[in-house]
Short mmCIF file of C-alpha atoms and ligand atoms in Angstrom, two decimals:
data_model
loop_
_atom_site.label_atom_id
_atom_site.label_comp_id
_atom_site.label_asym_id
_atom_site.label_seq_id
_atom_site.Cartn_x
_atom_site.Cartn_y
_atom_site.Cartn_z
CA MET S 1 85.89 104.43 104.08
CA PRO S 2 84.89 104.02 107.73
CA THR S 3 83.37 100.71 108.39
CA GLU S 4 80.25 100.13 110.51
CA ALA S 5 81.31 96.91 112.20
CA LYS S 6 80.35 97.01 115.84
CA ARG S 7 83.17 94.94 117.00
CA LYS S 8 86.75 96.05 116.47
CA VAL S 9 89.55 93.47 116.43
CA TYR S 10 92.98 94.82 116.07
CA PHE S 11 95.25 91.97 114.99
CA ASP S 12 98.12 93.98 113.43
CA ASN S 13 100.20 94.42 116.53
CA MET S 14 103.35 93.44 114.60
CA ALA S 15 103.00 96.77 112.80
CA ASN S 16 102.22 98.79 115.72
CA THR S 17 101.02 98.22 119.24
CA PRO S 18 98.66 100.58 120.99
CA PRO S 19 100.45 102.49 123.86
CA ASP S 20 99.54 101.23 127.40
CA HIS S 21 97.59 103.69 129.38
CA ARG S 22 100.30 103.80 132.01
CA VAL S 23 102.86 104.65 129.28
CA ILE S 24 100.59 107.53 128.21
CA GLU S 25 100.29 108.86 131.79
CA THR S 26 104.00 108.81 132.18
CA MET S 27 104.46 110.56 128.91
CA LEU S 28 101.99 113.28 129.79
CA LEU S 29 103.62 114.02 133.06
CA GLN S 30 107.05 114.14 131.68
CA THR S 31 106.01 116.31 128.82
CA LYS S 32 104.95 118.87 131.34
CA GLU S 33 107.74 118.44 133.79
CA ALA S 34 110.92 117.37 131.88
CA PHE S 35 111.37 120.10 129.46
CA GLY S 36 114.79 121.64 130.42
CA ASN S 37 117.57 120.79 128.13
CA PRO S 38 119.45 117.87 129.69
CA LEU S 39 122.82 119.30 128.69
CA ASN S 40 122.37 122.44 130.82
CA ILE S 41 123.39 122.67 134.40
CA HIS S 42 120.33 123.86 136.00
CA ASP S 43 117.52 122.14 138.01
CA PHE S 44 115.29 121.88 134.89
CA GLY S 45 117.96 120.26 132.79
CA GLU S 46 118.85 117.96 135.60
CA LYS S 47 115.20 116.78 135.99
CA THR S 48 115.32 115.89 132.29
CA ALA S 49 118.43 114.10 132.60
CA GLU S 50 117.17 112.03 135.41
CA VAL S 51 114.07 111.00 133.38
CA ILE S 52 116.30 110.01 130.41
CA GLU S 53 118.75 108.01 132.64
CA SER S 54 115.96 106.22 134.42
CA SER S 55 114.36 105.24 131.22
CA ARG S 56 117.71 104.05 129.93
CA LYS S 57 118.09 101.89 132.95
CA ASN S 58 114.81 100.30 132.47
CA VAL S 59 115.55 99.67 128.76
CA ALA S 60 118.90 98.10 129.57
CA GLU S 61 117.34 95.99 132.30
CA LEU S 62 114.78 94.65 129.76
CA ILE S 63 117.57 93.08 127.80
CA GLY S 64 120.20 92.41 130.33
CA ALA S 65 122.43 95.27 129.26
CA THR S 66 124.06 98.05 131.26
CA PRO S 67 122.58 101.65 130.76
CA ALA S 68 125.80 103.00 129.13
CA GLU S 69 125.27 100.43 126.39
CA ILE S 70 121.81 101.84 125.23
CA ILE S 71 121.57 104.52 122.56
CA PHE S 72 118.26 106.15 121.93
CA THR S 73 117.14 106.53 118.34
CA SER S 74 113.93 107.49 116.49
CA CYS S 75 112.84 104.10 115.39
CA GLY S 76 113.85 100.44 114.53
CA SER S 77 114.63 101.27 111.11
CA GLU S 78 117.15 103.95 112.26
CA SER S 79 118.75 101.51 114.76
CA ASN S 80 119.12 98.94 111.96
CA ASN S 81 120.65 101.44 109.57
CA PHE S 82 122.85 102.91 112.27
CA ALA S 83 124.12 99.42 113.52
CA ILE S 84 124.80 97.96 110.15
CA ARG S 85 126.34 100.86 108.33
CA GLY S 86 128.04 102.17 111.45
CA ILE S 87 129.73 98.79 112.32
CA ALA S 88 130.51 97.95 108.79
CA LYS S 89 132.30 101.19 108.27
CA ALA S 90 134.07 100.97 111.60
CA TYR S 91 135.50 97.51 110.79
CA GLU S 92 136.00 97.79 107.11
CA LYS S 93 139.69 97.66 107.40
CA LYS S 94 139.30 94.16 108.83
CA GLY S 95 137.33 92.82 105.99
CA LYS S 96 134.27 93.48 103.90
CA HIS S 97 132.19 90.51 104.09
CA ILE S 98 128.66 90.57 105.93
CA ILE S 99 126.31 87.61 106.63
CA SER S 100 122.64 88.04 106.68
CA SER S 101 119.48 86.20 105.77
CA ALA S 102 116.68 86.22 103.24
CA ILE S 103 114.05 87.04 105.80
CA GLU S 104 115.23 90.39 107.08
CA HIS S 105 113.30 93.50 107.26
CA PHE S 106 113.75 96.12 104.53
CA SER S 107 115.63 98.44 106.93
CA VAL S 108 118.27 95.75 107.00
CA LEU S 109 118.22 94.68 103.45
CA GLN S 110 118.33 98.17 101.84
CA VAL S 111 121.29 99.14 103.93
CA LEU S 112 123.03 95.86 102.78
CA LYS S 113 122.09 96.58 99.13
CA ALA S 114 123.81 100.02 99.57
CA LEU S 115 126.90 98.59 101.17
CA GLU S 116 127.24 96.13 98.39
CA LYS S 117 127.43 98.96 95.87
CA GLU S 118 130.15 100.29 98.12
CA GLY S 119 132.28 97.28 97.70
CA PHE S 120 131.02 95.14 100.58
CA LYS S 121 130.02 91.40 99.90
CA VAL S 122 126.96 90.13 101.52
CA THR S 123 125.77 86.54 102.03
CA TYR S 124 122.05 86.06 102.33
CA LEU S 125 121.36 82.85 104.09
CA PRO S 126 118.17 80.81 103.25
CA VAL S 127 115.75 79.64 105.66
CA ASP S 128 114.07 76.11 105.95
CA LYS S 129 110.40 75.74 105.17
CA ASN S 130 109.36 76.79 108.78
CA GLY S 131 111.60 80.01 108.41
CA VAL S 132 114.42 78.78 110.55
CA ILE S 133 117.92 80.04 109.86
CA ASN S 134 120.37 77.19 110.30
CA SER S 135 123.14 78.05 112.64
CA GLN S 136 125.58 75.64 110.93
CA ALA S 137 124.86 77.54 107.80
CA VAL S 138 126.18 80.70 109.57
CA ALA S 139 129.37 78.79 110.65
CA LYS S 140 129.92 77.62 107.11
CA ALA S 141 129.33 81.11 105.57
CA ILE S 142 132.06 82.65 107.70
CA THR S 143 135.25 83.73 105.86
CA PRO S 144 138.41 85.46 107.13
CA GLU S 145 136.93 88.60 105.55
CA THR S 146 133.63 88.45 107.61
CA ILE S 147 133.31 91.36 110.08
CA LEU S 148 129.54 91.41 110.75
CA VAL S 149 126.59 88.98 111.13
CA THR S 150 123.27 90.59 111.07
CA LEU S 151 120.06 88.61 111.62
CA THR S 152 116.58 89.06 112.70
CA HIS S 153 115.41 87.39 116.11
CA ALA S 154 111.78 86.97 114.54
CA SER S 155 110.32 88.22 111.30
CA ASN S 156 107.11 90.15 111.70
CA GLU S 157 105.70 88.15 108.66
CA ILE S 158 106.12 84.58 109.90
CA GLY S 159 106.81 84.94 113.61
CA THR S 160 109.47 82.11 113.78
CA ILE S 161 111.91 82.59 116.48
CA GLU S 162 115.40 82.16 115.35
CA PRO S 163 118.23 80.29 117.13
CA ILE S 164 120.02 83.40 118.25
CA ALA S 165 121.80 82.04 121.21
CA GLU S 166 123.33 79.11 119.20
CA ILE S 167 124.37 81.44 116.41
CA GLY S 168 125.73 83.91 118.93
CA LYS S 169 128.12 81.22 120.15
CA ILE S 170 129.42 80.47 116.84
CA VAL S 171 129.82 84.09 115.81
CA LYS S 172 131.54 85.14 119.16
CA ASP S 173 134.06 82.14 118.85
CA LYS S 174 135.28 83.85 115.43
CA GLY S 175 135.57 87.28 116.92
CA ILE S 176 132.99 88.68 114.51
CA ILE S 177 130.47 91.42 115.47
CA PHE S 178 126.87 90.11 115.74
CA HIS S 179 123.93 92.41 115.38
CA VAL S 180 120.41 91.30 116.05
CA ASP S 181 117.17 92.88 114.81
CA ALA S 182 114.91 92.29 117.83
CA VAL S 183 112.28 94.70 116.96
CA GLN S 184 109.59 91.93 117.21
CA THR S 185 110.96 90.16 120.12
CA ALA S 186 112.52 92.65 122.76
CA GLY S 187 109.71 93.32 125.24
CA THR S 188 107.67 90.34 124.01
CA ILE S 189 109.89 87.21 124.84
CA PRO S 190 112.76 86.88 127.17
CA LEU S 191 115.99 88.22 125.70
CA ASN S 192 119.36 88.62 127.19
CA VAL S 193 122.23 90.09 125.35
CA ALA S 194 124.94 88.30 127.44
CA GLU S 195 123.36 85.04 127.09
CA PHE S 196 122.78 85.57 123.28
CA GLN S 197 126.52 86.79 122.96
CA VAL S 198 125.32 89.71 120.74
CA ASP S 199 127.23 92.97 120.20
CA ALA S 200 124.47 95.07 118.87
CA LEU S 201 120.69 94.90 119.14
CA THR S 202 117.80 96.94 117.71
CA LEU S 203 114.69 97.39 119.85
CA SER S 204 111.61 99.53 119.45
CA ALA S 205 109.14 100.88 121.87
CA ASN S 206 106.19 100.77 119.53
CA LEU S 207 106.22 97.02 119.42
CA PHE S 208 106.00 96.69 123.25
CA TYR S 209 103.07 99.07 124.00
CA GLY S 210 105.23 102.12 124.03
CA PRO S 211 104.88 105.24 121.85
CA THR S 212 106.16 105.44 118.13
CA GLY S 213 109.02 107.71 117.34
CA ILE S 214 111.50 106.08 119.96
CA ALA S 215 113.60 103.16 119.77
CA ALA S 216 117.11 102.08 120.84
CA LEU S 217 120.23 100.30 119.77
CA TYR S 218 122.18 98.25 122.31
CA LEU S 219 125.86 98.47 121.64
CA LYS S 220 128.19 96.44 123.70
CA LYS S 221 130.82 98.29 125.49
CA GLY S 222 133.91 98.30 123.37
CA THR S 223 132.24 97.80 120.03
CA ARG S 224 133.26 100.42 117.45
CA ILE S 225 130.72 102.19 115.44
CA VAL S 226 130.65 105.30 113.16
CA PRO S 227 128.22 107.84 114.69
CA PHE S 228 124.88 108.25 113.08
CA LEU S 229 124.28 111.93 113.71
CA VAL S 230 127.02 114.38 114.58
CA GLY S 231 127.01 117.81 116.08
CA GLY S 232 126.47 117.17 119.77
CA THR S 233 127.46 115.12 122.83
CA GLN S 234 124.15 113.55 123.23
CA GLU S 235 124.11 109.69 123.47
CA GLU S 236 127.94 109.74 123.93
CA GLY S 237 128.27 111.48 120.75
CA LYS S 238 127.14 108.49 118.70
CA ARG S 239 123.76 110.06 117.96
CA ALA S 240 123.67 113.76 118.37
CA GLY S 241 120.53 115.95 118.76
CA THR S 242 118.36 116.86 121.66
CA GLN S 243 116.57 113.57 122.82
CA ASN S 244 112.88 112.80 122.38
CA ILE S 245 112.14 113.33 125.96
CA PRO S 246 108.49 112.19 126.02
CA GLY S 247 109.16 109.28 123.96
CA ILE S 248 112.09 108.22 126.06
CA SER S 249 109.96 108.40 129.22
CA GLY S 250 107.30 106.32 127.47
CA MET S 251 109.81 103.73 126.39
CA GLY S 252 111.24 103.48 129.73
CA LYS S 253 107.78 102.93 131.39
CA ALA S 254 106.94 100.32 128.58
CA ALA S 255 110.18 98.50 129.18
CA GLU S 256 109.58 98.35 132.86
CA LEU S 257 105.96 96.96 132.30
CA ALA S 258 107.17 94.48 129.66
CA LYS S 259 109.73 93.12 132.06
CA GLN S 260 107.14 92.70 134.76
CA GLU S 261 104.21 91.44 132.67
CA MET S 262 105.97 89.43 129.83
CA ASN S 263 105.29 86.09 131.30
CA ALA S 264 101.70 86.73 131.94
CA ARG S 265 101.19 88.38 128.53
CA SER S 266 102.72 85.13 126.89
CA GLU S 267 100.68 82.67 129.04
CA LYS S 268 97.65 84.37 127.79
CA LEU S 269 98.60 84.85 124.22
CA ILE S 270 99.99 81.40 123.33
CA PRO S 271 96.79 79.62 123.80
CA LEU S 272 95.01 82.24 121.77
CA ARG S 273 97.40 81.95 119.03
CA ASP S 274 97.18 78.17 118.98
CA ARG S 275 93.40 78.45 118.95
CA LEU S 276 93.42 80.78 115.99
CA LEU S 277 95.95 78.54 114.07
CA LYS S 278 93.92 75.38 114.80
CA GLY S 279 90.63 77.09 113.95
CA LEU S 280 92.05 78.48 110.58
CA THR S 281 93.31 75.06 109.66
CA GLU S 282 90.06 73.35 110.52
CA LYS S 283 87.57 75.81 109.07
CA ILE S 284 89.26 76.68 105.91
CA ASP S 285 90.44 74.18 103.30
CA ASP S 286 93.47 74.70 101.37
CA PHE S 287 94.95 76.74 104.15
CA PHE S 288 98.46 76.23 105.42
CA ILE S 289 100.36 77.85 108.26
CA THR S 290 103.50 79.84 107.49
CA GLY S 291 106.37 80.02 109.94
CA HIS S 292 107.09 77.46 112.69
CA PRO S 293 104.04 75.79 113.97
CA THR S 294 105.08 76.16 117.57
CA ASN S 295 108.34 77.88 118.07
CA ARG S 296 106.94 81.25 117.15
CA LEU S 297 105.97 84.58 118.64
CA PRO S 298 103.20 84.31 121.34
CA GLY S 299 100.53 86.34 119.59
CA HIS S 300 101.57 85.59 116.03
CA ALA S 301 99.38 83.45 113.73
CA SER S 302 100.11 83.47 109.97
CA GLY S 303 99.30 81.46 107.07
CA VAL S 304 98.22 81.23 103.36
CA VAL S 305 94.71 81.04 102.01
CA LYS S 306 95.15 79.54 98.66
CA TYR S 307 93.46 80.71 95.46
CA ILE S 308 92.67 84.25 96.64
CA GLU S 309 94.29 87.47 97.14
CA GLY S 310 95.27 89.14 100.48
CA GLU S 311 94.23 92.66 99.80
CA SER S 312 90.70 91.60 99.04
CA MET S 313 90.56 89.37 102.12
CA SER S 314 91.91 92.22 104.33
CA MET S 315 89.38 94.72 102.97
CA LEU S 316 86.43 92.39 103.63
CA LEU S 317 87.90 91.63 107.13
CA ASN S 318 88.18 95.46 107.67
CA MET S 319 84.46 95.76 106.83
CA GLU S 320 83.92 93.39 109.83
CA GLY S 321 86.19 95.53 112.05
CA ILE S 322 89.13 93.06 111.86
CA ALA S 323 92.56 94.56 111.09
CA VAL S 324 95.20 92.15 109.72
CA SER S 325 98.21 92.35 107.39
CA THR S 326 99.02 90.65 104.09
CA GLY S 327 102.12 89.74 102.15
CA SER S 328 100.18 89.97 98.92
CA ALA S 329 102.10 91.65 96.09
CA CYS S 330 98.94 93.83 95.41
CA VAL S 331 99.58 95.92 98.58
CA SER S 332 103.21 96.27 97.86
CA LYS S 333 104.39 99.38 95.95
CA ALA S 334 106.73 97.24 93.93
CA LEU S 335 103.98 94.80 93.16
CA LYS S 336 106.13 91.89 94.60
CA ALA S 337 105.06 89.29 97.01
CA SER S 338 106.57 89.30 100.40
CA HIS S 339 110.23 88.10 100.25
CA VAL S 340 109.88 86.59 103.67
CA VAL S 341 107.01 84.40 102.56
CA LEU S 342 108.69 83.49 99.30
CA ALA S 343 111.87 82.50 101.28
CA LEU S 344 109.88 79.66 102.80
CA GLY S 345 109.50 78.04 99.38
CA VAL S 346 105.92 79.37 98.95
CA SER S 347 105.01 79.97 95.30
CA PRO S 348 104.40 83.58 94.22
CA GLU S 349 100.81 82.74 93.50
CA ASP S 350 100.18 81.37 97.08
CA ALA S 351 102.05 84.27 98.73
CA HIS S 352 99.19 86.37 97.33
CA GLY S 353 96.89 84.76 99.88
CA SER S 354 99.12 85.24 102.93
CA LEU S 355 97.67 86.75 106.08
CA VAL S 356 99.31 87.84 109.43
CA PHE S 357 97.20 88.00 112.43
CA SER S 358 99.21 89.52 115.33
CA MET S 359 97.37 89.65 118.61
CA GLY S 360 98.10 92.23 121.42
CA LYS S 361 98.16 91.79 125.09
CA ASP S 362 94.49 92.66 125.45
CA ALA S 363 93.24 90.14 122.87
CA SER S 364 90.53 87.78 124.00
CA VAL S 365 89.15 84.42 123.23
CA GLU S 366 86.06 86.33 121.71
CA ASP S 367 88.24 88.25 119.45
CA VAL S 368 89.77 84.99 118.09
CA ASP S 369 86.32 83.30 117.79
CA TYR S 370 84.94 86.43 115.93
CA VAL S 371 87.78 86.18 113.45
CA LEU S 372 87.23 82.48 112.94
CA ALA S 373 83.36 83.26 112.42
CA LYS S 374 83.97 86.01 109.86
CA LEU S 375 86.99 84.78 107.77
CA PRO S 376 85.48 81.48 106.38
CA PRO S 377 82.44 83.24 104.67
CA ILE S 378 84.85 85.82 103.12
CA VAL S 379 87.15 83.06 101.84
CA LYS S 380 84.17 81.32 100.35
CA ARG S 381 82.96 84.49 98.52
CA LEU S 382 86.42 85.45 97.23
CA ARG S 383 87.04 81.80 96.00
CA GLU S 384 83.76 81.75 94.17
CA MET S 385 85.21 84.66 92.20
CA SER S 386 88.57 83.10 91.68
CA PRO S 387 89.55 81.40 88.50
CA LEU S 388 92.06 79.48 90.37
CA TYR S 389 89.95 77.66 92.71
CA PRO S 390 89.44 74.18 91.81
CA LYS S 391 86.04 73.04 91.30
CA LYS S 392 86.37 70.25 93.98
CA LYS S 393 83.24 68.37 94.89
CA GLY S 394 82.18 69.02 98.49
CA ALA S 395 84.76 71.75 98.92
CA LYS S 396 83.92 73.98 101.82
CA MET B 1 94.54 100.76 102.36
CA VAL B 2 90.63 100.82 102.00
CA GLU B 3 90.67 104.60 101.95
CA GLN B 4 92.17 104.70 98.58
CA TYR B 5 89.15 103.30 96.80
CA ASN B 6 86.15 105.49 96.05
CA PRO B 7 82.55 104.43 96.82
CA THR B 8 81.90 103.16 93.16
CA VAL B 9 84.98 100.98 93.32
CA MET B 10 83.95 99.83 96.76
CA ASP B 11 80.54 98.98 95.43
CA HIS B 12 81.77 96.89 92.56
CA PHE B 13 84.26 95.24 94.86
CA MET B 14 81.42 94.37 97.38
CA HIS B 15 78.77 93.57 94.90
CA PRO B 16 80.54 92.45 91.70
CA ARG B 17 78.24 92.30 88.57
CA ASN B 18 78.13 89.25 86.28
CA MET B 19 80.50 87.25 88.35
CA GLY B 20 80.73 83.46 87.76
CA ASP B 21 81.05 80.67 85.24
CA MET B 22 79.23 80.52 81.87
CA GLU B 23 77.93 77.51 80.05
CA ASN B 24 79.08 77.16 76.52
CA PRO B 25 80.60 80.67 76.19
CA ASP B 26 81.17 81.81 72.65
CA GLY B 27 84.53 83.39 73.57
CA VAL B 28 86.81 82.85 76.62
CA GLY B 29 89.51 85.35 77.64
CA HIS B 30 92.28 84.42 79.95
CA ILE B 31 94.83 87.03 80.97
CA GLY B 32 97.54 87.43 83.66
CA ASN B 33 100.27 85.82 85.23
CA PRO B 34 100.48 84.39 88.64
CA GLN B 35 103.98 85.69 88.98
CA CYS B 36 102.57 89.33 89.25
CA GLY B 37 99.48 88.13 90.74
CA ASP B 38 96.60 89.13 88.59
CA ILE B 39 94.52 86.51 86.73
CA MET B 40 91.23 87.43 84.99
CA GLU B 41 88.86 85.26 82.91
CA MET B 42 86.18 86.55 80.86
CA TYR B 43 83.41 84.65 79.08
CA ILE B 44 81.14 86.09 76.38
CA LYS B 45 77.96 84.98 74.59
CA VAL B 46 77.56 86.65 71.18
CA LYS B 47 74.34 86.75 69.15
CA ASP B 48 74.07 88.42 65.74
CA ASN B 49 77.43 90.20 66.52
CA VAL B 50 76.15 91.59 69.79
CA ILE B 51 77.55 90.54 73.18
CA ILE B 52 74.46 89.52 74.88
CA ASP B 53 76.02 88.06 77.98
CA VAL B 54 79.32 88.31 79.82
CA LYS B 55 80.79 86.82 83.03
CA PHE B 56 84.05 87.14 84.74
CA LYS B 57 86.32 85.42 87.28
CA THR B 58 89.25 87.33 88.99
CA PHE B 59 92.04 86.43 91.27
CA GLY B 60 93.41 89.76 92.32
CA CYS B 61 93.01 92.88 94.33
CA GLY B 62 89.80 95.03 95.07
CA ALA B 63 90.70 97.14 91.98
CA ALA B 64 91.09 94.15 89.64
CA ILE B 65 87.61 92.73 90.79
CA ALA B 66 86.02 96.17 90.46
CA SER B 67 87.66 96.69 86.98
CA SER B 68 86.44 93.28 85.76
CA SER B 69 82.90 93.76 87.14
CA ILE B 70 82.53 97.27 85.41
CA VAL B 71 83.93 96.02 82.16
CA THR B 72 81.08 93.44 82.03
CA GLU B 73 78.60 96.23 82.46
CA LEU B 74 80.28 98.41 79.84
CA VAL B 75 80.30 95.59 77.32
CA LYS B 76 76.83 94.06 77.75
CA GLY B 77 74.73 94.82 74.66
CA LYS B 78 77.58 96.28 72.63
CA THR B 79 78.43 95.12 69.18
CA ILE B 80 81.87 93.37 68.85
CA GLU B 81 83.26 96.61 66.97
CA GLU B 82 81.91 98.88 69.87
CA ALA B 83 83.31 96.50 72.48
CA LEU B 84 86.70 96.63 70.90
CA LYS B 85 86.88 100.28 71.34
CA ILE B 86 86.67 100.10 75.13
CA THR B 87 89.99 101.12 76.70
CA ASN B 88 91.35 100.85 80.21
CA GLN B 89 90.89 104.62 80.55
CA GLN B 90 87.22 104.24 80.10
CA VAL B 91 87.29 101.47 82.71
CA VAL B 92 89.07 103.86 85.20
CA ASP B 93 86.60 106.68 84.19
CA ALA B 94 83.71 104.39 84.74
CA LEU B 95 84.80 103.62 88.25
CA GLY B 96 85.24 107.28 89.01
CA GLY B 97 89.03 106.91 89.10
CA LEU B 98 91.59 104.35 90.65
CA PRO B 99 94.63 105.12 92.89
CA PRO B 100 97.53 105.51 90.47
CA ILE B 101 99.34 102.35 91.69
CA LYS B 102 96.07 100.36 90.69
CA ARG B 103 95.74 101.48 87.34
CA HIS B 104 97.34 98.41 85.93
CA CYS B 105 94.49 96.38 87.24
CA SER B 106 92.14 98.28 84.86
CA VAL B 107 94.48 97.33 81.87
CA LEU B 108 93.80 93.79 82.86
CA GLY B 109 90.11 94.29 82.46
CA GLU B 110 90.54 95.80 79.13
CA ASP B 111 92.88 92.83 78.06
CA ALA B 112 90.54 90.18 79.49
CA LEU B 113 87.70 91.51 77.34
CA LYS B 114 89.78 91.59 74.31
CA SER B 115 91.28 88.25 74.83
CA ALA B 116 87.61 86.96 74.94
CA ILE B 117 86.58 88.70 71.81
CA ASP B 118 89.89 87.42 70.14
CA ASP B 119 88.97 83.95 71.03
CA TYR B 120 85.46 84.29 69.60
CA LEU B 121 86.68 85.77 66.35
CA LYS B 122 89.23 83.06 66.02
CA LYS B 123 86.51 80.36 66.65
CA THR B 124 84.03 82.01 64.17
CA THR B 125 86.24 83.55 61.46
CA GLY B 126 89.53 81.74 61.94
CA LYS B 127 91.24 85.06 62.63
CA GLY B 128 91.62 87.06 65.89
CA ILE B 129 91.65 90.77 66.44
CA GLU B 130 93.92 92.38 63.83
CA GLY B 131 97.23 93.39 65.29
CA TRP B 132 95.98 92.92 68.89
CA GLN B 133 98.50 91.96 71.68
CA PRO B 134 97.72 92.06 75.46
CA HIS B 135 99.61 94.93 77.16
CA GLU B 136 103.18 93.87 78.17
CA GLU B 137 104.04 92.93 81.68
CA GLU B 138 106.20 96.04 82.07
CA GLU B 139 103.25 98.19 81.63
CA HIS B 140 101.46 96.62 84.59
CA ALA B 141 104.38 97.10 86.78
CA HIS B 142 105.46 100.30 88.19
S1 FES A 401 95.50 92.59 91.11
FE1 FES A 401 97.40 92.88 92.05
S2 FES A 401 97.35 94.93 92.26
FE2 FES A 401 95.53 94.70 91.42
#
């Protein structure tokens, strides 16, 4: 149902960001010009190869890698699948133990579940109430059988930034492969693969104002991996198939812009995020923040509105032109509340009322204030319907 | 997400009928489990075997709110026997259909009503609805 709201506030940038207009222009141009098959030795092919390689360089520079260490893929989920399965299989003779956490994306968890069926053992580390993975817990979980540690840099649901550099040092000392799912952080906050001592890292263009359908896997030189697609020499033979040229050109441009504008974007978003979190806490009783209160992604505000359900809230917000996400069981196909919110120790009942507001680089104070004006009456209305809302005197 | 619901469902979600508390209800129904998220309460007032008033409260998704709202419309003015014949399929039909994944929310509507009637019968006759059990958890899940 289309809504009639005049103002549109898109606060679902952890799901997808709108491509920057400069990215779109680059893609338009390269769709027209770079059509020759890059494997073929003619000017047309060469032109395409140049576009791909200059994008690869931009992506590498965004994370402090060398271009040869970047493999283009089709999405963050593919990169996660590729990295975890490809590395586990390449190193399985060394051992069959993998360490991960309770707050990973499904594209990590499902691969791990599949590997468990194939005889691998996986340790899922818990997080504290702010969603932080304890680096000492990683150290303790390591066994002589451990071949891979795979962790998120920040979960889209709670925004907490994990101590990846600390963990990288521990993992490196033991000579274990370290993969990081940086879908929510690459292009958003500073990230350097050498500093973090990671061997593999997933990043995706659609989370930093690039197009959908294009992502990358950073694989440190010398790290072994079983190819994801075979049948061609593209991407060093690790991911065969003619590349998504428009997508790659767009990702390259988005990476270049992200590197230049990252600090300015964060400087703008952090105060907006804090204004929203403060406003929600003040204006809604029985609201609590999920994720770390301060050490979190710049545009990410999330929390739980107790006694009501997230789908109802997001539908009513949508009527006002506001787009958000929820971790409610009612929107999941499995009818299960978000495993990430539950991992914080939040009860399944409270997890129903979880909301994620993820602001993009073009968000404004007016957007935040609009949300702060529209949400409290929605909460009041749904709470009047809720059998759980305690009839507290003077409750807002 | 919003696209899945038809205008009737949206209307009941946006303007729920008979929502709220009831003073001195003759029967109170409580159904659901916070584990799977859905909680519904239904209150009925009965006079001469006819349900003369009904109210509900729901903690759940849009479909759950719409289902409880329409159940109250279906049941008002019906005798206890007539009300007992209401099924979740009738709830779905009255709403003009629900997305398949949301059908379990209509089951909750049926169960909340029956739970209220069960309570009323227990209070007045000492015996609940014969052979009635709320639907099992498994049927709610997919
Ligand atoms: S109440 Fe949870 S899906 Fe309907």
